[in-house]
Each structure stands twice: as structure tokens, then as C-alpha cells.
PDB file of C-alpha atoms in Angstrom:
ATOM      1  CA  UNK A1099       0.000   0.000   0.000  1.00 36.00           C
ATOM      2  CA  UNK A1100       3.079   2.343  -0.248  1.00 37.00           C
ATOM      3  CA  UNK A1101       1.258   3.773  -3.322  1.00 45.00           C
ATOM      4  CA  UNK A1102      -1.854   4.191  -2.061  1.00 55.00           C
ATOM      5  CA  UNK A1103      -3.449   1.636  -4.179  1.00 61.00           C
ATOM      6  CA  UNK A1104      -5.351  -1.896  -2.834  1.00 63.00           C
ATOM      7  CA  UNK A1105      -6.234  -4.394  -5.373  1.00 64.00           C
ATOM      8  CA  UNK A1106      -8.921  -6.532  -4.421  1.00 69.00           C
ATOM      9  CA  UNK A1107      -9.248 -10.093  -5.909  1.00 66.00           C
ATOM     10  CA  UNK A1108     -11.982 -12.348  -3.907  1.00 83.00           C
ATOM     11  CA  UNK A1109     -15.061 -11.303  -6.107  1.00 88.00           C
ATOM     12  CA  UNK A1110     -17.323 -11.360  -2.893  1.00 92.00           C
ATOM     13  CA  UNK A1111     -15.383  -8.655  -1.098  1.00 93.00           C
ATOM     14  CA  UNK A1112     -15.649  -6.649  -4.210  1.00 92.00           C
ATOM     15  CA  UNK A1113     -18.789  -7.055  -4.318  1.00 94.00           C
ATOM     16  CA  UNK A1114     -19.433  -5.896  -0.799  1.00 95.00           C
ATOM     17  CA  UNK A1115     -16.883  -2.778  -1.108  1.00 94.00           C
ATOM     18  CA  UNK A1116     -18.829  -2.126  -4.527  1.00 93.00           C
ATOM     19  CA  UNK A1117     -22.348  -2.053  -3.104  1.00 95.00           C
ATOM     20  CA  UNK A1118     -21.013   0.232  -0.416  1.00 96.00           C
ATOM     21  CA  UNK A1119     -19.000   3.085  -2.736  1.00 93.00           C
ATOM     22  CA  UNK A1120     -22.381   2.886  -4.822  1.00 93.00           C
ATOM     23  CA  UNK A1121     -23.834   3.808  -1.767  1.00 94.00           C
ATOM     24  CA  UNK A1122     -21.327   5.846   0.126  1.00 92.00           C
ATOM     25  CA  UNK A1123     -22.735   7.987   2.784  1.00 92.00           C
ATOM     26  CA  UNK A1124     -25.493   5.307   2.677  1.00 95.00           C
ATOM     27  CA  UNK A1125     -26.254   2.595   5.458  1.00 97.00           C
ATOM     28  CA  UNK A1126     -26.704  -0.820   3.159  1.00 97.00           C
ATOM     29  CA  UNK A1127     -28.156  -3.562   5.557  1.00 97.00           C
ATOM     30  CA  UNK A1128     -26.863  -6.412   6.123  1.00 97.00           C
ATOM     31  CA  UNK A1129     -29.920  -8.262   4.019  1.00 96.00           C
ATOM     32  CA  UNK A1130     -28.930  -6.004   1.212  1.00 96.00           C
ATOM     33  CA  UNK A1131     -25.208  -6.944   0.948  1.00 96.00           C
ATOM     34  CA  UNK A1132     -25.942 -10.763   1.568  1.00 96.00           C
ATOM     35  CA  UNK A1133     -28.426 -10.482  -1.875  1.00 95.00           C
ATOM     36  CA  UNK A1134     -25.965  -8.824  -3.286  1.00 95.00           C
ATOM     37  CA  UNK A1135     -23.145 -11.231  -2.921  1.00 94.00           C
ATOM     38  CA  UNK A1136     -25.204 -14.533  -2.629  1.00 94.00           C
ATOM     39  CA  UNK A1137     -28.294 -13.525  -4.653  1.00 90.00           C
ATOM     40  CA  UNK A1138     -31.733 -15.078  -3.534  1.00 85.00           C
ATOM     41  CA  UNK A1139     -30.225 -18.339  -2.015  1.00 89.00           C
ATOM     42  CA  UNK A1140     -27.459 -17.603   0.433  1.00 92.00           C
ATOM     43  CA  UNK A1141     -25.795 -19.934   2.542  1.00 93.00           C
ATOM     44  CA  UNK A1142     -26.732 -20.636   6.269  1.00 91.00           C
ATOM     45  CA  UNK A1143     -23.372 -18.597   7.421  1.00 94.00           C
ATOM     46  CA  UNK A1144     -24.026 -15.998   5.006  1.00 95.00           C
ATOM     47  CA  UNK A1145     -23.690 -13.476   8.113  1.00 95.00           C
ATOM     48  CA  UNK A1146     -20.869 -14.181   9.293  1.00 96.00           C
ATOM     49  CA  UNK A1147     -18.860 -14.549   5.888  1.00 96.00           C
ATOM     50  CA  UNK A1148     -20.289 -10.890   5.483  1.00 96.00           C
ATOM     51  CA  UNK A1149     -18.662  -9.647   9.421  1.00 96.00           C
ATOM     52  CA  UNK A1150     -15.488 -11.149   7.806  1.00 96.00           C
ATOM     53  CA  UNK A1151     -15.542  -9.931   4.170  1.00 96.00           C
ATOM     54  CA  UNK A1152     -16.276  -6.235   6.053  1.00 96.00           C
ATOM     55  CA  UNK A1153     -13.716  -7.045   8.445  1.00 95.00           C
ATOM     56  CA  UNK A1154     -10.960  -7.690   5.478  1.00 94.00           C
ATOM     57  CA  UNK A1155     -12.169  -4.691   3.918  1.00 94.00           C
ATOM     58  CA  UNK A1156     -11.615  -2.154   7.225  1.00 92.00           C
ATOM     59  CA  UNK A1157      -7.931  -3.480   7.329  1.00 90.00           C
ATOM     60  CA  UNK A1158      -7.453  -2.556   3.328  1.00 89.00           C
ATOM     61  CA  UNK A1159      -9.255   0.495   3.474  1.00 88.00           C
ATOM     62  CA  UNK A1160      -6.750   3.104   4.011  1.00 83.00           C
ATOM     63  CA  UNK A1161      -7.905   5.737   7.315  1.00 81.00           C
ATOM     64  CA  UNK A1162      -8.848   8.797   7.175  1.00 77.00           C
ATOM     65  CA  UNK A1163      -6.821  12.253   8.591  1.00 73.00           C
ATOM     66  CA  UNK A1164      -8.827  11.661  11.764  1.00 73.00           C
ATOM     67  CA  UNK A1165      -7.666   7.677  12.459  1.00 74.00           C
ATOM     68  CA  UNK A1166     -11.148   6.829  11.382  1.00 81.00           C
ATOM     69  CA  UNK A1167     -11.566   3.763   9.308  1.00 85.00           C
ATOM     70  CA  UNK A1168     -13.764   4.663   6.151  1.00 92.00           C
ATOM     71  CA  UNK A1169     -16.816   1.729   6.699  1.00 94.00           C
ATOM     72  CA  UNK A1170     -18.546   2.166   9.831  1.00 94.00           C
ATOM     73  CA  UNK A1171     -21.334  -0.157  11.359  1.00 95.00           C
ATOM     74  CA  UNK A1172     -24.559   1.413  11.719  1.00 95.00           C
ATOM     75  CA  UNK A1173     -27.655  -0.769  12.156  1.00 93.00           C
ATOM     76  CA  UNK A1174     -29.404  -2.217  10.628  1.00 95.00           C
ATOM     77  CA  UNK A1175     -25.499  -2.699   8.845  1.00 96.00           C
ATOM     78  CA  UNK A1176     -22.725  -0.642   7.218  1.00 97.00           C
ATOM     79  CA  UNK A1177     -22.128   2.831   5.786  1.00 96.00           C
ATOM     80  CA  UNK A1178     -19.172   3.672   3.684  1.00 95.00           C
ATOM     81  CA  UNK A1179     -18.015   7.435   4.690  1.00 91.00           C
ATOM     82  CA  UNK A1180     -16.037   9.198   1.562  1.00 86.00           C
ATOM     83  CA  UNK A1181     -15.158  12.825   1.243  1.00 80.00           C
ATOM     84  CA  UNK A1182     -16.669  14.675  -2.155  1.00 71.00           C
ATOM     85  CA  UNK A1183     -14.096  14.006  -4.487  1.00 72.00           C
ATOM     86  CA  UNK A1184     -12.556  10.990  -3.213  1.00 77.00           C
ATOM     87  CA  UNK A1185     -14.720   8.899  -5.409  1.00 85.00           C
ATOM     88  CA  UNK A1186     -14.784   8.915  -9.610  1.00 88.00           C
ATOM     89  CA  UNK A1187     -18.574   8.373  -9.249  1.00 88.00           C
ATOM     90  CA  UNK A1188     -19.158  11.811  -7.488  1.00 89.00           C
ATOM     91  CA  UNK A1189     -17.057  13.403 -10.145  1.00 93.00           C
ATOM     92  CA  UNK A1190     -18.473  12.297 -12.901  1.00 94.00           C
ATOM     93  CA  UNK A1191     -21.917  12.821 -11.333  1.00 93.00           C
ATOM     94  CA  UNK A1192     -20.498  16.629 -11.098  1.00 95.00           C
ATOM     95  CA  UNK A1193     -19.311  16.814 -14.552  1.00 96.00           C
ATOM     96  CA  UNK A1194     -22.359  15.726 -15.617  1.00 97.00           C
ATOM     97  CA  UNK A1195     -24.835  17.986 -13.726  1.00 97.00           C
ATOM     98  CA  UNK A1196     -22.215  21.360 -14.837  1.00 97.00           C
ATOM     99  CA  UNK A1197     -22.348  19.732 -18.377  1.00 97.00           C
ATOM    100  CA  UNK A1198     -25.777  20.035 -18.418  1.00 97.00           C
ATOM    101  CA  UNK A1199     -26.576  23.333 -16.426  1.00 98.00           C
ATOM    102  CA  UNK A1200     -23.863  24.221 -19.415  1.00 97.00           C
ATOM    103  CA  UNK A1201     -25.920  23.188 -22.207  1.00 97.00           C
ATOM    104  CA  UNK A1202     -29.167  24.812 -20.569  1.00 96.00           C
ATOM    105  CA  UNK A1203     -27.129  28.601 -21.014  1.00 96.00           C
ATOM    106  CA  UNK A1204     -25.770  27.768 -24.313  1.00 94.00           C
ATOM    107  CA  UNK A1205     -22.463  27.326 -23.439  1.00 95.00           C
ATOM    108  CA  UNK A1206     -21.452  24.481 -26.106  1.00 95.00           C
ATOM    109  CA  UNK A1207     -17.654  24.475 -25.702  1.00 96.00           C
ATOM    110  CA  UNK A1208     -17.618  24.179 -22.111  1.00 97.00           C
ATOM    111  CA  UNK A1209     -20.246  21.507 -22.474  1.00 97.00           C
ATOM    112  CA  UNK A1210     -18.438  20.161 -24.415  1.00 97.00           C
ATOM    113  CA  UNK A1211     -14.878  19.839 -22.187  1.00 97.00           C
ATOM    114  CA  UNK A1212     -17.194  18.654 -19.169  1.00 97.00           C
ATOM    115  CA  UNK A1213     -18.681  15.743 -21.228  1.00 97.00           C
ATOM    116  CA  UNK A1214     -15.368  14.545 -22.505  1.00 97.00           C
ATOM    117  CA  UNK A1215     -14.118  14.541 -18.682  1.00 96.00           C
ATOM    118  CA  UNK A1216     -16.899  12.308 -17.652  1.00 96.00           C
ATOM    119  CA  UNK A1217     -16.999   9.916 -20.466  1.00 95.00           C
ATOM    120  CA  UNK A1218     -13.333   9.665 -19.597  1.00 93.00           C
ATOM    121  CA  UNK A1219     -14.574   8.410 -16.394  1.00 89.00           C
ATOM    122  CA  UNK A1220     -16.934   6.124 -17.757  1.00 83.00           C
ATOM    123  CA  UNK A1221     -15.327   4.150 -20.355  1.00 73.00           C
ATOM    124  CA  UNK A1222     -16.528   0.849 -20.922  1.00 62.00           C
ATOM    125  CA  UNK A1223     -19.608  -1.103 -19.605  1.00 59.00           C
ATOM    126  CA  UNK A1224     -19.817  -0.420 -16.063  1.00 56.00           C
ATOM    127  CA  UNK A1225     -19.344  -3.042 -13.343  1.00 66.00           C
ATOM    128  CA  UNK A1226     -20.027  -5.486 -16.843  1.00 62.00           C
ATOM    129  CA  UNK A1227     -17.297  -8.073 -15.084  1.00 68.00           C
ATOM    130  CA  UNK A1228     -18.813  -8.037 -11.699  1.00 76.00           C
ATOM    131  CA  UNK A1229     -21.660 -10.173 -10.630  1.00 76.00           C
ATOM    132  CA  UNK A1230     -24.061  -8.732  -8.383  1.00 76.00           C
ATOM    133  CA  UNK A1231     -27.586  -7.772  -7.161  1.00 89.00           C
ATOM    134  CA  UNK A1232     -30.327  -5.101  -7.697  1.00 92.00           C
ATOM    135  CA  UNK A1233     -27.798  -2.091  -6.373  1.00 93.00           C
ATOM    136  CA  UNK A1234     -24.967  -3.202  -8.521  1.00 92.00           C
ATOM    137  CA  UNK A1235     -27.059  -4.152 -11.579  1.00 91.00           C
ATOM    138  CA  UNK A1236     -29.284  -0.986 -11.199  1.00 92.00           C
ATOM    139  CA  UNK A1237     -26.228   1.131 -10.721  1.00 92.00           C
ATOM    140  CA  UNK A1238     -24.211  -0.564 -13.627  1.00 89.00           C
ATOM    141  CA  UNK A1239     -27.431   0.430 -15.538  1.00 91.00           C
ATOM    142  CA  UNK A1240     -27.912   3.808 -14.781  1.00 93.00           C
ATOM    143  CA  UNK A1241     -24.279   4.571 -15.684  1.00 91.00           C
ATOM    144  CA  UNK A1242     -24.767   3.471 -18.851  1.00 91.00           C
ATOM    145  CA  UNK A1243     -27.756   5.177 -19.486  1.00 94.00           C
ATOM    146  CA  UNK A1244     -26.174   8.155 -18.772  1.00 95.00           C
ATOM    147  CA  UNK A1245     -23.028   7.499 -20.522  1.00 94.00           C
ATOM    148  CA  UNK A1246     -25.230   7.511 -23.419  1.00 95.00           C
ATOM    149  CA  UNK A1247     -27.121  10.569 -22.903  1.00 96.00           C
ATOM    150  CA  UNK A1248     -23.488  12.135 -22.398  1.00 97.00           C
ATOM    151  CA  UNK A1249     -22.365  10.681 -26.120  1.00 97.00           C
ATOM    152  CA  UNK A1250     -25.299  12.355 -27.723  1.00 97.00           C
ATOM    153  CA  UNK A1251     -25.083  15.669 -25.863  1.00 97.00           C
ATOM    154  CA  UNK A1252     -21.519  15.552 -26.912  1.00 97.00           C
ATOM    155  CA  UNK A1253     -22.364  15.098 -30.740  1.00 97.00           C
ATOM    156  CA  UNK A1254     -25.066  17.558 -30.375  1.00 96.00           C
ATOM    157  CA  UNK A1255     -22.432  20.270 -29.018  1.00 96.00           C
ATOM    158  CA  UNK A1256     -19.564  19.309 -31.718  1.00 96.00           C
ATOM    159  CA  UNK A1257     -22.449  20.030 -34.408  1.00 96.00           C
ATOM    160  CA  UNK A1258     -22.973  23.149 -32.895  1.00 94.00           C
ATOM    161  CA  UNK A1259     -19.417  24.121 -32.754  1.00 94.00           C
ATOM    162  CA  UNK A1260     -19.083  23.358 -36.398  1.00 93.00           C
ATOM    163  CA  UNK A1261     -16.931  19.773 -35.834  1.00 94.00           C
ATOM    164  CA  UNK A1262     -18.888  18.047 -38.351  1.00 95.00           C
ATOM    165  CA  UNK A1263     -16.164  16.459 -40.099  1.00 95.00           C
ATOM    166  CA  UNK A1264     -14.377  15.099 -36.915  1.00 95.00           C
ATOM    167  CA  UNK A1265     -17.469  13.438 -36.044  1.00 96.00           C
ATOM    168  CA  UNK A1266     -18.471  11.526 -38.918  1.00 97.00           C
ATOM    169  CA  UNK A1267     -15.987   9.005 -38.067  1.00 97.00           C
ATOM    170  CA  UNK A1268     -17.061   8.710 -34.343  1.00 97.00           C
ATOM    171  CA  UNK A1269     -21.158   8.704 -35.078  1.00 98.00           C
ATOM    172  CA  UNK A1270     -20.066   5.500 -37.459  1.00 97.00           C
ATOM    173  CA  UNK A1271     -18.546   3.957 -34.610  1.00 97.00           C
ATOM    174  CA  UNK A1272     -21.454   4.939 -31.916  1.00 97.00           C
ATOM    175  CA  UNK A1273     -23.617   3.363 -34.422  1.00 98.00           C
ATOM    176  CA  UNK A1274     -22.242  -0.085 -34.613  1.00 97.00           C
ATOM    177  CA  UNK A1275     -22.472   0.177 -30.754  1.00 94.00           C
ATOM    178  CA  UNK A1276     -25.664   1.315 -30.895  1.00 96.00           C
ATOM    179  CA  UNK A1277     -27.696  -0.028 -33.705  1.00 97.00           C
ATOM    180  CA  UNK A1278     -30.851   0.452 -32.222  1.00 97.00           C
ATOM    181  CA  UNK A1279     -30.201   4.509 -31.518  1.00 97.00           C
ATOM    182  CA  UNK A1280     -31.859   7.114 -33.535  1.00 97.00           C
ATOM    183  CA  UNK A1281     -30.209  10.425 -32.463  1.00 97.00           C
ATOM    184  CA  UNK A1282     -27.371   8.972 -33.369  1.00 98.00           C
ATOM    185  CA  UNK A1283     -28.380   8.387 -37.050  1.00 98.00           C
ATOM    186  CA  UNK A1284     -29.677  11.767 -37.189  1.00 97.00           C
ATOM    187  CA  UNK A1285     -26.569  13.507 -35.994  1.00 97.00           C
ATOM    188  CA  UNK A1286     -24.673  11.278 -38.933  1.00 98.00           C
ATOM    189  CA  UNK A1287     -26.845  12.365 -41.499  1.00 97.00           C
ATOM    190  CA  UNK A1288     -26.485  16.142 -40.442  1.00 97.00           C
ATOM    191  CA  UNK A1289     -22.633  15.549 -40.177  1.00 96.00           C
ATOM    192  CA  UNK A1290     -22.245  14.382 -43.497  1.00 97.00           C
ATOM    193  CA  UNK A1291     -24.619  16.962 -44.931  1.00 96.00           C
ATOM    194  CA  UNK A1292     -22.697  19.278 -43.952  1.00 95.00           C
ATOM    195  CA  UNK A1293     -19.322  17.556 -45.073  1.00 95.00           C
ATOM    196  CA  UNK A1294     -20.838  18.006 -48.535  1.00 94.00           C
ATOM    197  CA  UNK A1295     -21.782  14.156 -49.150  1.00 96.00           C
ATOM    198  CA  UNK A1296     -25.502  14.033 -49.209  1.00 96.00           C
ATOM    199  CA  UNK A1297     -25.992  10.777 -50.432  1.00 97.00           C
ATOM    200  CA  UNK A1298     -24.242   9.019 -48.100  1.00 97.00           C
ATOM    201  CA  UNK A1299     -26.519  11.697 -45.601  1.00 97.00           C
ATOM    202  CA  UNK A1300     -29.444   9.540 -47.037  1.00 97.00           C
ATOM    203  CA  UNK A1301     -28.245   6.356 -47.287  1.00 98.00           C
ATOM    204  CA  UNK A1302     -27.718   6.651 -43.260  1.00 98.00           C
ATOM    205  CA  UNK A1303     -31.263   7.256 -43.578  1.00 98.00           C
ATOM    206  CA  UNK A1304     -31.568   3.871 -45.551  1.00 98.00           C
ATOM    207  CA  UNK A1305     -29.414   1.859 -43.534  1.00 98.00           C
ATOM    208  CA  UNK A1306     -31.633   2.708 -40.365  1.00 98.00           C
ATOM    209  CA  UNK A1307     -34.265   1.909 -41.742  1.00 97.00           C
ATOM    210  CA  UNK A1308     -33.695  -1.262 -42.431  1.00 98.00           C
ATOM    211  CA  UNK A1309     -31.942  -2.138 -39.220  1.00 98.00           C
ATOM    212  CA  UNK A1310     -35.025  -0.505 -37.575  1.00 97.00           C
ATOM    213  CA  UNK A1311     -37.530  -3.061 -39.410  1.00 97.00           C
ATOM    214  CA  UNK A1312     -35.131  -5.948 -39.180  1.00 97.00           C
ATOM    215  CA  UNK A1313     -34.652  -5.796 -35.640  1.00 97.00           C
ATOM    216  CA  UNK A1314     -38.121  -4.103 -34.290  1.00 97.00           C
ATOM    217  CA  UNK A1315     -40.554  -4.257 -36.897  1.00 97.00           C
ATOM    218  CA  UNK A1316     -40.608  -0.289 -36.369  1.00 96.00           C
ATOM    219  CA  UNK A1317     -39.607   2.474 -39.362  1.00 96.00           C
ATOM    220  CA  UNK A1318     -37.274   5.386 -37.843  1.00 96.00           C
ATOM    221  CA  UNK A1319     -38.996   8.166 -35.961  1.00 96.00           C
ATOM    222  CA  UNK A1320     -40.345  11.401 -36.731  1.00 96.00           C
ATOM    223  CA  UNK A1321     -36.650  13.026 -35.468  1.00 95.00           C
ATOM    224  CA  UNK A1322     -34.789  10.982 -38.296  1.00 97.00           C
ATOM    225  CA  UNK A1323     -37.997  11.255 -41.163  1.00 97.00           C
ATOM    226  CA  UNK A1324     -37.412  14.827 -40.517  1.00 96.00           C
ATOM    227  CA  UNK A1325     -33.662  14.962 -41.043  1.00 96.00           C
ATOM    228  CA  UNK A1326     -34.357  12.892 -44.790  1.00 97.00           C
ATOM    229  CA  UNK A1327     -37.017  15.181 -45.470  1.00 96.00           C
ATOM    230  CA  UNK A1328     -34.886  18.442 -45.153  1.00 95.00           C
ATOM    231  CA  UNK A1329     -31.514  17.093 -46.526  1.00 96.00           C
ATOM    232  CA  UNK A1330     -33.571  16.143 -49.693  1.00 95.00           C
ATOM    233  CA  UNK A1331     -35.000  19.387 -49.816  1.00 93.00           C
ATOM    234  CA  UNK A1332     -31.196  20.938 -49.085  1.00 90.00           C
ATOM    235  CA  UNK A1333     -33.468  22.870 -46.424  1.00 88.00           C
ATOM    236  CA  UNK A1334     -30.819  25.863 -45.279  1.00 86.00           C
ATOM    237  CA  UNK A1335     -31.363  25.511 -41.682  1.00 83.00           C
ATOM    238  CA  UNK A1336     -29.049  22.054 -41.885  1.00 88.00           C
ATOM    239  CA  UNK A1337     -26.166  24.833 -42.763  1.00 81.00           C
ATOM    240  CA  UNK A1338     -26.908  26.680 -38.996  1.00 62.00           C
ATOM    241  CA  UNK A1339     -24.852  25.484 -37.091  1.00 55.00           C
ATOM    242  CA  UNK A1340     -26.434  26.488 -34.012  1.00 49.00           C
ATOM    243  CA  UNK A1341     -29.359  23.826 -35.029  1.00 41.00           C
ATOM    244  CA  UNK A1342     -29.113  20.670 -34.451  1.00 40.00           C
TER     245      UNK A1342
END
């Protein structure tokens, strides 16, 4: 620990320790943790493995500046105490809420910046190695939810700054990620209007489409008929670059 880092490898302790940073400044009872770690059929000592996984975790956990060890025992089980900033989750939950008071005043390049800090926070599927219960799962969702809502803000505000061109390239690779994701069609099609290749604009039209019928049995939404509509009719406000 002469770095400061702990790496954990017993999959039930990190399960415990991730249930409690999810829910730092949280009590999680003791019921709780056990369906996290053990799901709906825990063993008889299920308890008492938990009093020793928390037990191993107090001696890894570094102290405070006080002495104080970081999980404390609170009925009806354990709360994990961490200062604002200690954590990458309350950062990028602070990134995210400046982001979008950002967006709200029209401020696109510092939207911008504060997106591209918290997707650097949030890079790949969240918790996707990890097994674990309705906090973990729920948590590993809503990361991911918002991870995508920060991706499309992101290409909305790189429209608006007139980055068209860098972000055909990145909208084709958000795509095969997300197949089943409109706005990200329609910021493709308005990134290679604007790049001056209009029929590839409408064959991203084309292409979702079909992957929309294939997959759903749905045709794209008003948002993308839209965007074909006005590229077809070379419709100048595609060339405003405040309007996305």
C-alpha cells in the first residue's frame, strides 16, 4: 500500500466494497449486501462470511486524517463514509450535472470539455465483469444510461461548434455500438450533410431503416424522417450550425 493503491481479488469482497462506494454515505443492511453477494439463495453462514468480508475490507481500506476507518457499522449494517471528491462516481456525477446546467445557457464548448471529462470516467460497460444484485445491476445500468445521454449531448455540441467532419468518423462507430439509436443516425446524417456528401446523408437514412424493421418491426422516428425530409429538400437551416 506504499502507493496508495489496494487491489482486491476475492469477487465477494468486491462485491461488498462495490455495493457500499455505490452507496457511500449510505447505510446498506446487512440483508442487502448478503443479496448482493449470494443472490436469492445464500448460505446458512451468510452473516458471518459478510462480518469477515467487512472485516478484510476495514484493514485494506486506508484511514482517514482523523484515524477513522472509512466503513462504519450502523444498524441495521454498514455505511461507507467518503469525502466529495474521493470517489470517480461523485465526479463524474459533477461533470455531468455542470455539463448540463452548461448546455441549458448555451455554453457548447464548455459543455463540451465537461462531457469529454466524464466519459473519460466512464469508459466501458460499467461493473459489466462483476456479478451482483439489484444495487450493482441498477447502478451498472444507470451509468450506462447516462453514458449515453453524455455521447449524444456531446455530438449535439460538436455540431454546434461546427466539428462536423471530426465526427463523422465517431457517429459510425457509436452506431455499430448502438444499432438500435436514432439520435445517433440523425446527428450522422447532419454531419455528413454538412461535409458536402448528401448521399451518403441519405443512405444513413436507408441503412436505419432497415436495421429498424429488421430488428423491431418499427420504421425510424419522426426526429430521423425529418432529417431525410430536409436534406432532400437541401433545407438551409441544416447549414446553422447552431441547429441541431
Amino acid at each position: 500500500m506504499a502507493d496508495g493503491e489496494v487491489t482486491i481479488t476475492a469477487p465477494k469482497i468486491e462485491v461488498v466494497l462495490a455495493t457500499l462506494l455505490i452507496r457511500s454515505g449510505e447505510v446498506v443492511s446487512v440483508d442487502q449486501l448478503v443479496t448482493e453477494v449470494w443472490g436469492g439463495e445464500p448460505p446458512q453462514r451468510a452473516t458471518a462470511a459478510l462480518y469477515v468480508y467487512v472485516s478484510q475490507l476495514r484493514k485494506l481500506l486506508p484511514r482517514d486524517e482523523n484515524g477513522a476507518r472509512p466503513i462504519e457499522t450502523r444498524s441495521p449494517g454498514y455505511v461507507l463514509h467518503a469525502d466529495e471528491g474521493q470517489l470517480d462516481l461523485h465526479l463524474f456525477q459533477r461533470l455531468v450535472r455542470e455539463s448540463r446546467a452548461h448546455v441549458r445557457a448555451g455554453r457548447w464548448d464548455e459543455a463540451r470539455v465537461g462531457l469529454e471529462d466524464a466519459l473519460g470516467l466512464a469508459r466501458g460497460s460499467a461493473l459489466a465483469t462483476l456479478p451482483g444484485g439489484p444495487v450493482i445491476n441498477g447502478f451498472a445500468r444507470w451509468v450506462n444510461e447516462v453514458r449515453l445521454e453524455c455521447q449524444e449531448t456531446l455530438g449535439e455540441m460538436k455540431l454546434r461548434l461546427g466539428r462536423h467532419r471530426e465526427m463523422v468518423g465517431v457517429l459510425s462507430g457509436l452506431i455499430r455500438e448502438y444499432p438500435l439509436h436514432e439520435p445517433f443516425y440523425g446527428q450522422l446524417m447532419l454531419a455528413l450533410y454538412r461535409c458536402d456528401r448528401r448521399a451518403d446523408a441519405l443512405g444513413v437514412y436507408q441503412t436505419a431503416r432497415e436495421t429498424l424493421n429488421r430488428e423491431l418491426g418499427l420504421d425510424p422516428g419522426r426526429g430521423l424522417r425529418e432529417m431525410q425530409r430536409s436534406i432532400l429538400a437541401a433545407d438551409e437551416v441544416l447549414d446553422a450550425r447552431p441547429a441541431v
